Each structure stands twice: as C-alpha cells, then as structure tokens.
Amino acid sequence: MEAGPLIGTLLPFAVLFGGLFLFLRATNRHYQKHVHEVNSVNQKIADTNREMIAELREIKQLLKDRH
C-alpha cells in the first residue's frame, strides 16, 4: 500500500474539516461578541431602572410628607 493515494484521499477531508473548524471558531467569536453587547445593554437598562425606582420612591415619600 502506497502513501500517495491514501494522502490524496484523506487530504480533501482534512481541508474540509479544517475549514469547518475555522468557520465554527469565527462564528463562535461573533456570537460571543454579540452576547457581550447584549449583556452590556441589559446592564445599562437595569441601572436606569434602579435609578428610576429610587427617584419614584423619593417622589412618593415627598407626596406622603405633603399630606
């Protein structure tokens, strides 16, 4: 059995799997970047909500004190 035909047979599969691996890695990087952006936006929304709740509590207390 010669190595030439074996390499010629397996090489396309190796290239295919290598390309698939690189594609999946790039896709995963893009997905992780997207997750980071979404988490960042969600954190900003949560911070804003906490500030709004604090302000509403102050307003509520001021209204209670007026009566």
XYZ file of C-alpha atoms in Angstrom:
67
model
C 0.000 0.000 0.000
C 1.424 3.340 -1.041
C 1.084 6.548 0.982
C 0.358 8.712 -2.084
C -3.197 7.534 -2.806
C -4.010 7.498 0.906
C -2.873 11.110 1.323
C -4.716 12.078 -1.843
C -7.880 10.510 -0.439
C -7.631 11.986 3.051
C -6.372 15.455 2.141
C -9.745 16.806 0.917
C -11.357 15.645 4.169
C -8.623 17.283 6.222
C -9.069 20.550 4.310
C -12.850 20.324 4.696
C -12.649 19.713 8.453
C -10.028 22.449 8.838
C -12.238 24.927 7.001
C -15.258 23.865 9.037
C -13.263 24.289 12.247
C -12.177 27.815 11.272
C -15.726 28.731 10.242
C -17.168 27.485 13.547
C -14.485 29.327 15.503
C -15.250 32.602 13.707
C -18.974 32.078 14.228
C -18.426 31.450 17.935
C -16.331 34.619 18.259
C -19.058 36.634 16.553
C -21.698 35.079 18.841
C -19.650 35.818 21.981
C -19.226 39.442 20.876
C -22.981 39.705 20.354
C -23.665 38.202 23.803
C -21.270 40.707 25.372
C -23.050 43.617 23.636
C -26.485 42.361 24.724
C -25.306 41.902 28.320
C -23.879 45.411 28.272
C -27.161 46.905 27.058
C -29.123 44.868 29.612
C -26.866 46.152 32.396
C -27.450 49.757 31.293
C -31.212 49.149 31.290
C -31.063 47.600 34.774
C -29.021 50.552 36.070
C -31.500 53.018 34.588
C -34.412 51.111 36.108
C -32.773 51.197 39.553
C -32.284 54.951 39.254
C -35.879 55.461 38.173
C -37.193 53.357 41.060
C -35.111 55.363 43.517
C -36.463 58.629 42.087
C -40.037 57.335 42.199
C -39.591 56.338 45.831
C -38.342 59.852 46.623
C -41.334 61.385 44.841
C -43.670 59.013 46.677
C -42.131 59.986 50.007
C -42.388 63.699 49.190
C -46.058 63.262 48.299
C -46.696 61.363 51.539
C -44.980 64.107 53.548
C -47.173 66.799 51.930
C -50.354 65.139 53.206
